[in-house]
Coordinates of N, CA and C in Angstrom, one line a residue:
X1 N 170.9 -51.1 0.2 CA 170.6 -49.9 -0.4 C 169.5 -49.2 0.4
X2 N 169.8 -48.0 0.6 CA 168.7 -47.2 1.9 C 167.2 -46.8 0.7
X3 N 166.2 -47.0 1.4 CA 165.1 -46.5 0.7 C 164.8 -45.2 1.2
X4 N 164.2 -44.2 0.6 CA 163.6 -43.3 0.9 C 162.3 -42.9 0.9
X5 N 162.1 -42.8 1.7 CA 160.4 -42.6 2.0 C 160.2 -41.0 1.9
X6 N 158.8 -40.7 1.2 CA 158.4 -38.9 1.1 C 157.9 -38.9 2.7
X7 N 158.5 -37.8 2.7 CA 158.2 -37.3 4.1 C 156.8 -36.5 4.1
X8 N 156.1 -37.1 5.7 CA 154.7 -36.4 5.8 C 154.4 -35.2 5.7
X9 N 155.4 -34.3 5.3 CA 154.9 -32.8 4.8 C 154.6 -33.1 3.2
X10 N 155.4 -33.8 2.5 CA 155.3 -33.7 1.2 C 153.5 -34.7 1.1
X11 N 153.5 -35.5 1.8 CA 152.5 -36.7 1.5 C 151.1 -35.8 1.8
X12 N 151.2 -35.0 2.8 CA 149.9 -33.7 3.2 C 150.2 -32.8 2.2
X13 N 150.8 -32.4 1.6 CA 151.0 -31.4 0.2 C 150.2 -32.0 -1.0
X14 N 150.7 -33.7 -1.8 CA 150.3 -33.7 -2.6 C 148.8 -34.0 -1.9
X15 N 148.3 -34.7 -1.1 CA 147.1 -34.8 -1.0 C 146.1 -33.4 -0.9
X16 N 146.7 -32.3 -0.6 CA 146.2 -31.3 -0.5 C 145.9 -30.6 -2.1
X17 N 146.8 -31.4 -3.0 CA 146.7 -30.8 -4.0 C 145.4 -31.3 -4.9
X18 N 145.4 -32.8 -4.4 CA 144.9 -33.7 -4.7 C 143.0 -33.1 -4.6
X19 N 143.1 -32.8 -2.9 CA 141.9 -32.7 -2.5 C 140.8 -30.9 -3.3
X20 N 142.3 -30.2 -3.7 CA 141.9 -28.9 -4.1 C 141.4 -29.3 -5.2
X21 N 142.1 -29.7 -6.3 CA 142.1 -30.4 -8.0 C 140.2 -31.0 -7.6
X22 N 139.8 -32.0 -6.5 CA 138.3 -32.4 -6.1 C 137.6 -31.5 -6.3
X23 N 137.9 -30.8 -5.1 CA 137.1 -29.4 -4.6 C 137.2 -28.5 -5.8
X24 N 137.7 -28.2 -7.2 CA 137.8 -27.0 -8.1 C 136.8 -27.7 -8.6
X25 N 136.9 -28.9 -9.2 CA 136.5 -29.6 -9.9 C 134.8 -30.0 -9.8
X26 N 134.8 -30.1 -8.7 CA 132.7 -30.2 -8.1 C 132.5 -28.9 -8.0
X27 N 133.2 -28.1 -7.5 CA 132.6 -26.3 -7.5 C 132.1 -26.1 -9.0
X28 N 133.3 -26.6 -9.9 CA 133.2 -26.5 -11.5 C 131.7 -26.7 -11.6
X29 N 131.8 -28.2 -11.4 CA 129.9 -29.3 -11.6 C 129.5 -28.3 -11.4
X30 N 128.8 -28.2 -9.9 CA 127.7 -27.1 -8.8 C 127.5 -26.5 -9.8
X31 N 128.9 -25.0 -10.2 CA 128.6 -24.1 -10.7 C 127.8 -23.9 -12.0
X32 N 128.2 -24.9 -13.0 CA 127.9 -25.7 -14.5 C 126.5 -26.0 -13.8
X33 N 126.3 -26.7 -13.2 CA 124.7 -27.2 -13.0 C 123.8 -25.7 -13.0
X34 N 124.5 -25.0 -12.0 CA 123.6 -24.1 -10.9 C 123.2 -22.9 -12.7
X35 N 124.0 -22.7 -13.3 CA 123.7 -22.0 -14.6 C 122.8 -22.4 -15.9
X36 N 122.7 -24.1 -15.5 CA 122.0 -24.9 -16.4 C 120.8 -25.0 -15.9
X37 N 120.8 -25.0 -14.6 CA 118.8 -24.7 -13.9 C 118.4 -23.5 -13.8
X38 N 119.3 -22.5 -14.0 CA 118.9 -21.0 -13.7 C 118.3 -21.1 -15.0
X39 N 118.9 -21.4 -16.1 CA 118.7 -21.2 -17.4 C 116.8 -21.8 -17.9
X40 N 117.1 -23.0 -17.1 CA 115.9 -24.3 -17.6 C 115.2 -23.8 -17.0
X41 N 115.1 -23.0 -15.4 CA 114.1 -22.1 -14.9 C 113.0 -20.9 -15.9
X42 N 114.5 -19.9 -16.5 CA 114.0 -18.9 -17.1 C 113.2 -19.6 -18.5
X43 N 114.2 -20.3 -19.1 CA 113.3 -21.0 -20.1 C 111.5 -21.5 -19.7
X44 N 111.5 -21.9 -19.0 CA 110.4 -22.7 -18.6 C 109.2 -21.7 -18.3
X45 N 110.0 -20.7 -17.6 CA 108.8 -19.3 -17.0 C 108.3 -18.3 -18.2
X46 N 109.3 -18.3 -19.2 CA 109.2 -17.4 -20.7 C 108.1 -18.6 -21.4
X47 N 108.4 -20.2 -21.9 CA 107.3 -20.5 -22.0 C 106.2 -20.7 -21.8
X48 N 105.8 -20.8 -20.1 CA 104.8 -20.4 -19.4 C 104.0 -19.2 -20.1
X49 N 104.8 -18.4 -20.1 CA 104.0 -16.8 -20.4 C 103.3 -16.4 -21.8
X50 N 104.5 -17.2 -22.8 CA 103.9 -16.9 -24.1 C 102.9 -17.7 -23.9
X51 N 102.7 -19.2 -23.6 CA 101.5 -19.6 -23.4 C 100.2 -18.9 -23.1
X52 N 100.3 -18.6 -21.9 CA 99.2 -17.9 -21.0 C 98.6 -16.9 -22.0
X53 N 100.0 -15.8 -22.8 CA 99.5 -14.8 -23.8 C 98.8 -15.2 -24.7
X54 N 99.1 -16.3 -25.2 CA 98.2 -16.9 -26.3 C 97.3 -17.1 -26.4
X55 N 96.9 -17.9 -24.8 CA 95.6 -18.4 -24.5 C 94.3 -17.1 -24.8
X56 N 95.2 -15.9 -23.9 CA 94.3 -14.3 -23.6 C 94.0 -13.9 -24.9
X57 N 95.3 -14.1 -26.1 CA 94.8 -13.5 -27.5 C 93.7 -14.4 -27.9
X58 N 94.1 -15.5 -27.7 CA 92.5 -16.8 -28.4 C 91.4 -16.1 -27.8
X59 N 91.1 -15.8 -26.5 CA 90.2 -15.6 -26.1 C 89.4 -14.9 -25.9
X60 N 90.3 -13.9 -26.9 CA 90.1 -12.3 -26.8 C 89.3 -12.2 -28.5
X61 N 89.6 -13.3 -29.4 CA 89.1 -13.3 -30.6 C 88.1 -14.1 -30.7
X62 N 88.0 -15.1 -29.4 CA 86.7 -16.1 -29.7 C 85.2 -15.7 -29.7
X63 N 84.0 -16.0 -30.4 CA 82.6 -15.5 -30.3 C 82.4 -16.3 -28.6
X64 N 81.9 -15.5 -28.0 CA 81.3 -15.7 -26.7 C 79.9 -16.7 -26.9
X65 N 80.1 -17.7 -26.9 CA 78.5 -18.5 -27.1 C 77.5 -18.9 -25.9
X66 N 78.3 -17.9 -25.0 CA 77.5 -18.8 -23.3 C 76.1 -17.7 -23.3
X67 N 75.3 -17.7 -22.4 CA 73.8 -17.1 -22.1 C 74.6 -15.8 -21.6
X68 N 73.7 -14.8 -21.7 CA 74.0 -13.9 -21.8 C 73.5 -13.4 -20.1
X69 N 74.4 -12.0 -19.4 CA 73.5 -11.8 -18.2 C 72.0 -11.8 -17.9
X70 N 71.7 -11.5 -19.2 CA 70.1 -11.1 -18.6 C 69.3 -12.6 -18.7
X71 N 70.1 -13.6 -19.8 CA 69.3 -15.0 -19.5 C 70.0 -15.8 -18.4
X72 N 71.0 -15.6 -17.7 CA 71.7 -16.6 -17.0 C 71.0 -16.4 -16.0
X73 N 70.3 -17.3 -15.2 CA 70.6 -17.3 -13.5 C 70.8 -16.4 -12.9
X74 N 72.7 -17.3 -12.8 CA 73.5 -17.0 -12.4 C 73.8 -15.3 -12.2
X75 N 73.5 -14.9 -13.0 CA 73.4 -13.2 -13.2 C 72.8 -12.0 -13.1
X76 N 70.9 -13.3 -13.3 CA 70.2 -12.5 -13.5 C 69.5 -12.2 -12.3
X77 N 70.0 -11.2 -11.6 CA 69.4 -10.9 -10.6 C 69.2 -9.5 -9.7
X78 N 68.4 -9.0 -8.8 CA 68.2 -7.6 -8.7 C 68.1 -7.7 -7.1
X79 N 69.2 -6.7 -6.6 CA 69.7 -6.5 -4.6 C 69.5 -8.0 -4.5
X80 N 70.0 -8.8 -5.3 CA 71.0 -10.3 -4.6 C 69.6 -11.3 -4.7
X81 N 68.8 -10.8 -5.5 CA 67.3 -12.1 -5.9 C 67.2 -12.4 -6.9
X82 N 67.3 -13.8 -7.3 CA 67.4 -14.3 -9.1 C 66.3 -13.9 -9.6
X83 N 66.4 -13.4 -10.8 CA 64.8 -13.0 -11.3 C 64.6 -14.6 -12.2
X84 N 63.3 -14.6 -12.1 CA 62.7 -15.6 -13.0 C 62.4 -15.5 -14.3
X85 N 62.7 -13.7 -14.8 CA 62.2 -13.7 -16.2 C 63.4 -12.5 -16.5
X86 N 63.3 -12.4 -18.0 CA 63.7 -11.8 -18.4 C 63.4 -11.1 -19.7
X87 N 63.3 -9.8 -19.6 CA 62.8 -9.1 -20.7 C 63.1 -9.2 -22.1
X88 N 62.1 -9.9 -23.1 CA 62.7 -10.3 -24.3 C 63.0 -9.1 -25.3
X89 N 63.9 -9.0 -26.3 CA 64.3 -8.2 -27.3 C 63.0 -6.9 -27.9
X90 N 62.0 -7.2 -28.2 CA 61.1 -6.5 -28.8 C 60.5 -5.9 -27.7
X91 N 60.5 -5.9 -26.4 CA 60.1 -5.2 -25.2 C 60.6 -3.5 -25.4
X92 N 59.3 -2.9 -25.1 CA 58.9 -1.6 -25.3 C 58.1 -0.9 -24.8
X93 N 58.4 0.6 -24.2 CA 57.1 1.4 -23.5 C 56.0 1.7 -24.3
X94 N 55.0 1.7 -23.6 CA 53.7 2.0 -24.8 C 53.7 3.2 -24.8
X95 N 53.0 3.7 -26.0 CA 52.7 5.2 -26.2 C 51.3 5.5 -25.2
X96 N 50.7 4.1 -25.8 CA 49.1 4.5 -25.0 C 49.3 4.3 -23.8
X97 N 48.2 4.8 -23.1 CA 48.6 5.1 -21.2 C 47.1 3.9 -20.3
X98 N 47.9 2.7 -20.7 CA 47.1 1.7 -20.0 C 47.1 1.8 -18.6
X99 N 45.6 1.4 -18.5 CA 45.7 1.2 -16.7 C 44.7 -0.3 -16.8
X100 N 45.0 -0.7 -15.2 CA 44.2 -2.0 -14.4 C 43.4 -1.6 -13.3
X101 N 42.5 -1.6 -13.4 CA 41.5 -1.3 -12.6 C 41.0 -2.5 -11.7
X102 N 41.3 -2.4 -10.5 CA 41.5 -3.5 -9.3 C 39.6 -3.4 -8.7
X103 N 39.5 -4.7 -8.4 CA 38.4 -4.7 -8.2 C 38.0 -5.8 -6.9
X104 N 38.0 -5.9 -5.4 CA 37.4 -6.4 -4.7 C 36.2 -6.4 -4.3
X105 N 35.9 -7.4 -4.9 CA 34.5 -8.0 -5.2 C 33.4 -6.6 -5.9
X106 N 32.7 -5.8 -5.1 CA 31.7 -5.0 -6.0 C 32.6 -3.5 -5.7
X107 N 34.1 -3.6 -5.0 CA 34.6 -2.2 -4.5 C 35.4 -2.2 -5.8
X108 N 35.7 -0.7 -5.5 CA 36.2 -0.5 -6.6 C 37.8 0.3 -6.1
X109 N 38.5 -0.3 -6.1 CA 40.1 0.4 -5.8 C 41.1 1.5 -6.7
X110 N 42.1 1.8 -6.3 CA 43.1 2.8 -6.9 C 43.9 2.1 -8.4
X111 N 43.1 2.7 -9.5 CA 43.8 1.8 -10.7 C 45.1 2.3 -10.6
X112 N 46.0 1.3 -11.6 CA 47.4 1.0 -11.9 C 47.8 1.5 -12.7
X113 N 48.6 2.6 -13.4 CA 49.1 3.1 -14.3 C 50.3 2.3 -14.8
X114 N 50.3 1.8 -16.1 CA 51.1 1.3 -16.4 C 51.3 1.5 -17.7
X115 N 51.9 2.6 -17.7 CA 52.5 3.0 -18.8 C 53.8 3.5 -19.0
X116 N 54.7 3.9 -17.6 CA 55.9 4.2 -17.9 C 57.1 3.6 -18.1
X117 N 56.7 1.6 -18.1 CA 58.1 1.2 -18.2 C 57.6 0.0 -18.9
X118 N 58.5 -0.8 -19.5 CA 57.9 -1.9 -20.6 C 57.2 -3.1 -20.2
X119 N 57.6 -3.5 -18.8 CA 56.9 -4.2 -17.8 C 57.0 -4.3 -16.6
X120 N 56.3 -5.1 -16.4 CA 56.3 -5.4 -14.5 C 56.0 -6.1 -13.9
X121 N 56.2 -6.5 -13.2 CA 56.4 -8.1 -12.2 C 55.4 -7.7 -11.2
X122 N 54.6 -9.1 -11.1 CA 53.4 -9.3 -10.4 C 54.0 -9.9 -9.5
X123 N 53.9 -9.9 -7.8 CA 54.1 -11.3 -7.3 C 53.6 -10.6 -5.4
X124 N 54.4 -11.8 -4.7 CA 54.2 -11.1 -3.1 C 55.8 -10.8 -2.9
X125 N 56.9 -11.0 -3.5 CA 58.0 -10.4 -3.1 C 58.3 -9.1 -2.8
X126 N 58.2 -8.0 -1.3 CA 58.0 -7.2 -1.3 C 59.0 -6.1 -1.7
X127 N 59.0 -5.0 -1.9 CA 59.9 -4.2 -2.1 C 60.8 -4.5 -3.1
X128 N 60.1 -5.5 -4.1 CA 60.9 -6.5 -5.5 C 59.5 -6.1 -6.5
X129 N 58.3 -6.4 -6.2 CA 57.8 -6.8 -7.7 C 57.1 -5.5 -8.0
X130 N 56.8 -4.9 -8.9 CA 56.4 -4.1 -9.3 C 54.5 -4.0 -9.1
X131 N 53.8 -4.7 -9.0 CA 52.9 -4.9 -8.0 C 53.1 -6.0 -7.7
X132 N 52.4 -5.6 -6.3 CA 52.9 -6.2 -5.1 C 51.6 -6.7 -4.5
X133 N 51.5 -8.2 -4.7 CA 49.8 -8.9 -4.1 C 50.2 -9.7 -2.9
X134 N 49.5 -9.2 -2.1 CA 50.0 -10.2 -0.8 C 49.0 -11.5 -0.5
X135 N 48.3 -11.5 -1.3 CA 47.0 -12.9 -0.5 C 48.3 -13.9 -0.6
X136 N 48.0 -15.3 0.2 CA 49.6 -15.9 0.4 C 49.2 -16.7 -0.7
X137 N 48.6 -16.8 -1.3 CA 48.3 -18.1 -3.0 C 49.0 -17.8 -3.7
X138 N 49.3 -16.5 -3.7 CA 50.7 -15.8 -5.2 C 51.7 -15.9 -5.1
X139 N 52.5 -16.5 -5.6 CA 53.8 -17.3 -5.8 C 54.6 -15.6 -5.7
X140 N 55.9 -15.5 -5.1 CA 56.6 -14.3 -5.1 C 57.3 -14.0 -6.3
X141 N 57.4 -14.4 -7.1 CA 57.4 -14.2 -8.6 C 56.4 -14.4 -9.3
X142 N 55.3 -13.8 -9.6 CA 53.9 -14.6 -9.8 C 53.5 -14.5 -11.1
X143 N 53.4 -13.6 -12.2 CA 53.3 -13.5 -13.4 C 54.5 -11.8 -14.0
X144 N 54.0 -11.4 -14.9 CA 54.9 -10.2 -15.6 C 53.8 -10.0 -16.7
X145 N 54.1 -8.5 -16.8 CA 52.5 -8.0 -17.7 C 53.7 -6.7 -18.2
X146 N 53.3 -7.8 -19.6 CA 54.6 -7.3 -20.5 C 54.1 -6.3 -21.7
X147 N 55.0 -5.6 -22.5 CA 54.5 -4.7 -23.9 C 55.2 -5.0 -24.1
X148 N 54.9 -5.3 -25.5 CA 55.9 -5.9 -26.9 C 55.5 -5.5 -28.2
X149 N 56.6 -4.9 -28.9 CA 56.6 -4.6 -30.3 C 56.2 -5.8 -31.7
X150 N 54.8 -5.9 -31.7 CA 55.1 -7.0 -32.4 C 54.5 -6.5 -33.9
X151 N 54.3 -7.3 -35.5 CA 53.9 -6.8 -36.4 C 51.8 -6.4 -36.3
X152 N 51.9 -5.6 -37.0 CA 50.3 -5.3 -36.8 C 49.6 -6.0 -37.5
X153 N 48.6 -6.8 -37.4 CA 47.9 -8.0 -38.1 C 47.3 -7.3 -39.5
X154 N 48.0 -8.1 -40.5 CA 47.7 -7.9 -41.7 C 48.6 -6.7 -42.5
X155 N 49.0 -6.5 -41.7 CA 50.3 -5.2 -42.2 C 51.2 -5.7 -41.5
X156 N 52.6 -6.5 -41.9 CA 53.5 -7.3 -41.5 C 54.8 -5.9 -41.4
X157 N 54.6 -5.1 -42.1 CA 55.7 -3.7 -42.0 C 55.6 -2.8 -41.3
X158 N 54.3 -2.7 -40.8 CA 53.8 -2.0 -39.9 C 53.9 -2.7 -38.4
X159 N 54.7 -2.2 -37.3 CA 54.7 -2.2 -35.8 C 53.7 -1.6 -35.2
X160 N 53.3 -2.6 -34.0 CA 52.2 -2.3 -33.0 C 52.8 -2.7 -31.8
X161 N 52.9 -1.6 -30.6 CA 52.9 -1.9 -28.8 C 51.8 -2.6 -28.4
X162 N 52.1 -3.6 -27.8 CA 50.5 -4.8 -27.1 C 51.0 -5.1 -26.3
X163 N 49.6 -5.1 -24.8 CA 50.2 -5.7 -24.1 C 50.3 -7.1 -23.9
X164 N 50.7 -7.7 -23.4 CA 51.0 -9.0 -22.8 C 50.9 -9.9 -20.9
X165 N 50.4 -10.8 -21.1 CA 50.5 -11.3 -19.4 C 51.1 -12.8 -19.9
X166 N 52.2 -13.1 -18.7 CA 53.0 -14.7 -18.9 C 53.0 -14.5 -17.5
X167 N 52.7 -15.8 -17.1 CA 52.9 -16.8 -15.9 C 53.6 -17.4 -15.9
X168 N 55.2 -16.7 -14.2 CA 56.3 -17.7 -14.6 C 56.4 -18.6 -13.1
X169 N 55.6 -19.6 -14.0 CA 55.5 -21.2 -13.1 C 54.8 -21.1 -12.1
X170 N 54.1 -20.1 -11.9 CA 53.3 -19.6 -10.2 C 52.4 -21.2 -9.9
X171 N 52.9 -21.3 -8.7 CA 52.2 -22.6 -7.8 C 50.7 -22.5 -8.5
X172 N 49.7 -21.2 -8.1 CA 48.3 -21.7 -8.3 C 47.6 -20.6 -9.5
X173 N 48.7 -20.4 -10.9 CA 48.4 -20.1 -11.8 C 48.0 -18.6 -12.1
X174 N 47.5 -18.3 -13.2 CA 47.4 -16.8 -13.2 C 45.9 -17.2 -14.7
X175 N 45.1 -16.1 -14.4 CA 43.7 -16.4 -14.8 C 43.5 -14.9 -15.8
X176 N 43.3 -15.7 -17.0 CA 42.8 -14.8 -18.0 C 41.2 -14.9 -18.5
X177 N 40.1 -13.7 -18.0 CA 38.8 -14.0 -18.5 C 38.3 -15.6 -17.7
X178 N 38.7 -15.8 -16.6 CA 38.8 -17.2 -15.9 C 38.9 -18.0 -16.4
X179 N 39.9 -17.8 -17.3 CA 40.5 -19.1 -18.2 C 42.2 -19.0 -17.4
X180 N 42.8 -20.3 -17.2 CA 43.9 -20.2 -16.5 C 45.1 -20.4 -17.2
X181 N 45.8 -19.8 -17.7 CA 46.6 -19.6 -18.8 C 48.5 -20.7 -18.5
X182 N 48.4 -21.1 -20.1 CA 49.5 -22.3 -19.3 C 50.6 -21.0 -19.2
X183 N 51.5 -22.0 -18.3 CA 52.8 -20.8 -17.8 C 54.0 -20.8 -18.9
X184 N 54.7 -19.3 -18.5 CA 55.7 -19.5 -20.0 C 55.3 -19.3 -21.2
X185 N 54.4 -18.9 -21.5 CA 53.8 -18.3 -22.5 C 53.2 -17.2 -22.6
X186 N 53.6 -15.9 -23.8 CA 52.4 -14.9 -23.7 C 51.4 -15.0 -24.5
X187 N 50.1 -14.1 -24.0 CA 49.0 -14.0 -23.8 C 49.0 -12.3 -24.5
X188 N 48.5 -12.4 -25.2 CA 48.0 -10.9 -26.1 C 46.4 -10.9 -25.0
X189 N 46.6 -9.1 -24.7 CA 45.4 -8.8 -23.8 C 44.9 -7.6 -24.5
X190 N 43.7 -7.7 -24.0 CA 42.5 -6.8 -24.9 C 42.1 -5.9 -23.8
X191 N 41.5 -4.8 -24.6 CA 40.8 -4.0 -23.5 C 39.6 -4.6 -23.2
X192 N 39.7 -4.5 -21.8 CA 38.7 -4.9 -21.1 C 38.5 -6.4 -20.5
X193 N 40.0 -6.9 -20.7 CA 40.1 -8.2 -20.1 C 40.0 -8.0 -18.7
X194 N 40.1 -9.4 -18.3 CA 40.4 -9.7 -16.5 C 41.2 -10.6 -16.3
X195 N 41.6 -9.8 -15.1 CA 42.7 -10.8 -14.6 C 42.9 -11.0 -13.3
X196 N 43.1 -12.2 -13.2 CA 43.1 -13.0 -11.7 C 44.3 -13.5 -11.3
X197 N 44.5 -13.4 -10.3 CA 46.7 -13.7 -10.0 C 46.0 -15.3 -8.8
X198 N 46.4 -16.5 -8.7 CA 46.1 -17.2 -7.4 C 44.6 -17.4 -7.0
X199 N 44.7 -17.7 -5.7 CA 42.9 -17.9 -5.2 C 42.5 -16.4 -5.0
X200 N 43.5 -15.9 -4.9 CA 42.6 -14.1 -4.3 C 41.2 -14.3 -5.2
X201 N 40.4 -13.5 -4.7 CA 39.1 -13.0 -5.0 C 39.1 -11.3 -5.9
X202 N 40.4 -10.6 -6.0 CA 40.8 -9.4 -7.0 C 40.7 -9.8 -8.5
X203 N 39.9 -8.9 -8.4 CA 40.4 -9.1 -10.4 C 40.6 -7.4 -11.0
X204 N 41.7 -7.7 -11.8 CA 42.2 -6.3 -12.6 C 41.4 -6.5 -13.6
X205 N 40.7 -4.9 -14.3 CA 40.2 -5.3 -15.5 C 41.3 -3.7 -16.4
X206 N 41.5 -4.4 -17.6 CA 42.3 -3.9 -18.2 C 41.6 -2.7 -19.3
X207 N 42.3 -1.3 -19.1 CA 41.7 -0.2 -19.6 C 42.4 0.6 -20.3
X208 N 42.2 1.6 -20.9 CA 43.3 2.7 -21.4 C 42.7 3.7 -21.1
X209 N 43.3 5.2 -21.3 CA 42.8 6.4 -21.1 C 41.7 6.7 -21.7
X210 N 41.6 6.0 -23.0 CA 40.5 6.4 -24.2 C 39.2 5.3 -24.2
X211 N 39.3 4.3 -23.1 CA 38.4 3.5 -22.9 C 37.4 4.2 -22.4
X212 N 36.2 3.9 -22.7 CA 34.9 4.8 -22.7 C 34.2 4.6 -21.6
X213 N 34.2 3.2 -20.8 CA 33.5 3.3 -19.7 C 34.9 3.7 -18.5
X214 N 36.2 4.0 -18.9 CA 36.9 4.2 -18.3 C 36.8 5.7 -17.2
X215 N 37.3 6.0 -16.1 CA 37.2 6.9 -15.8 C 37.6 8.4 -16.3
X216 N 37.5 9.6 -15.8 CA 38.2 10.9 -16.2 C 39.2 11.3 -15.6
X217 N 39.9 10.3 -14.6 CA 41.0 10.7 -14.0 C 42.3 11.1 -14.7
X218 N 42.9 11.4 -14.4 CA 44.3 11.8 -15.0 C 45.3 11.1 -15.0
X219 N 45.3 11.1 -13.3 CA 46.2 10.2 -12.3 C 47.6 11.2 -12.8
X220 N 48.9 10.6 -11.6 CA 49.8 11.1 -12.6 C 50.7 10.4 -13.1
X221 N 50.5 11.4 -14.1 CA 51.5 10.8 -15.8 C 52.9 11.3 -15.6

């Protein structure tokens, strides 16, 4: 009995069919995959986002509890120099028109008007502190000679402008009446105190317009 063998056109046909049926079939996969990561992509980026949004709304309703610019450091600073102090809340211009009357040894120099701004920074940092002492004993942040709204003694509803002197941390101290005042603390000043910044040999003595042994200058206001 003769056998019949498929001939090599038919044998390359069905394998062709064979190998196409493969080939639809993993394109199928690929394609099935390639829609199932596009998907798990988008999903994953849409979660992302609501996230992130939520975070911005939390954050946007939370109380802020960190130091504020004018106490941070980090913030607190003027043409790129940290200040060492910062003006507390009840800080205020005086009405009355104080001055410091500078005094090398028995001379008598150009007093200080300080009346037009709530305070001012004592030190050697130049073109920074509001007076400006150069002997080299003065720390360049050296004290602040402050006005503050505080209650008037004995009448607690009644407001009084006073001024104030604090020493912040100066190497060789700041001198009230040659008493040497601890640092970080204020000091309620009287007419007619003194004041001593370092080893300098200057002393400011403190005056107002209406002070009697004070001068008749004007200066300007």
């Amino acid at each position: 009995m003769r056998r019949e063998y498929p001939s090599p056109h038919s044998r390359r046909h069905r394998h062709s069919q064979k190998d196409e049926k493969h080939l639809s079939s993993k394109n199928s996969v690929k394609h099935n995959w390639g829609i199932e990561n596009t998907a798990s992509i988008k999903e994953d980026k849409e979660a992302k986002r609501a996230k992130r949004n939520k975070e911005i709304a939390l954050n946007k309703e939370k109380p802020n509890f960190e130091l504020s610019g004018a106490l941070a450091k980090e913030t607190n600073t003027y043409r790129g120099i940290v200040l060492k102090y910062a003006e507390p809340p009840e800080a205020r211009v005086p009405k009355k028109r104080w001055r410091l009357y500078p005094f090398k040894g028995d001379e008598s120099l150009k007093p200080l008007h300080l009346h037009r701004q709530s305070a001012y920074l004592i030190g050697r940092q130049r073109r920074f502190c509001d007076i400006e002492l150069l002997h080299p004993s003065i720390s360049k942040q050296h004290a602040v000679y402050q006005y503050r709204s505080v209650p008037k003694q004995g009448e607690e509803a009644r407001r009084v402008i006073r001024p104030y002197i604090i020493d912040l941390n100066s190497a060789n101290g700041t001198y009230l009446n040659n008493q040497q005042i601890e640092p970080q603390r204020y000091y309620e000043l009287q007419e007619r105190d003194v004041l001593k910044f370092g080893f300098s040999s200057r002393e400011f003595v403190l005056l107002h317009e209406k002070s009697k042994d004070s001068d008749n200058e004007d200066g300007a206001d």
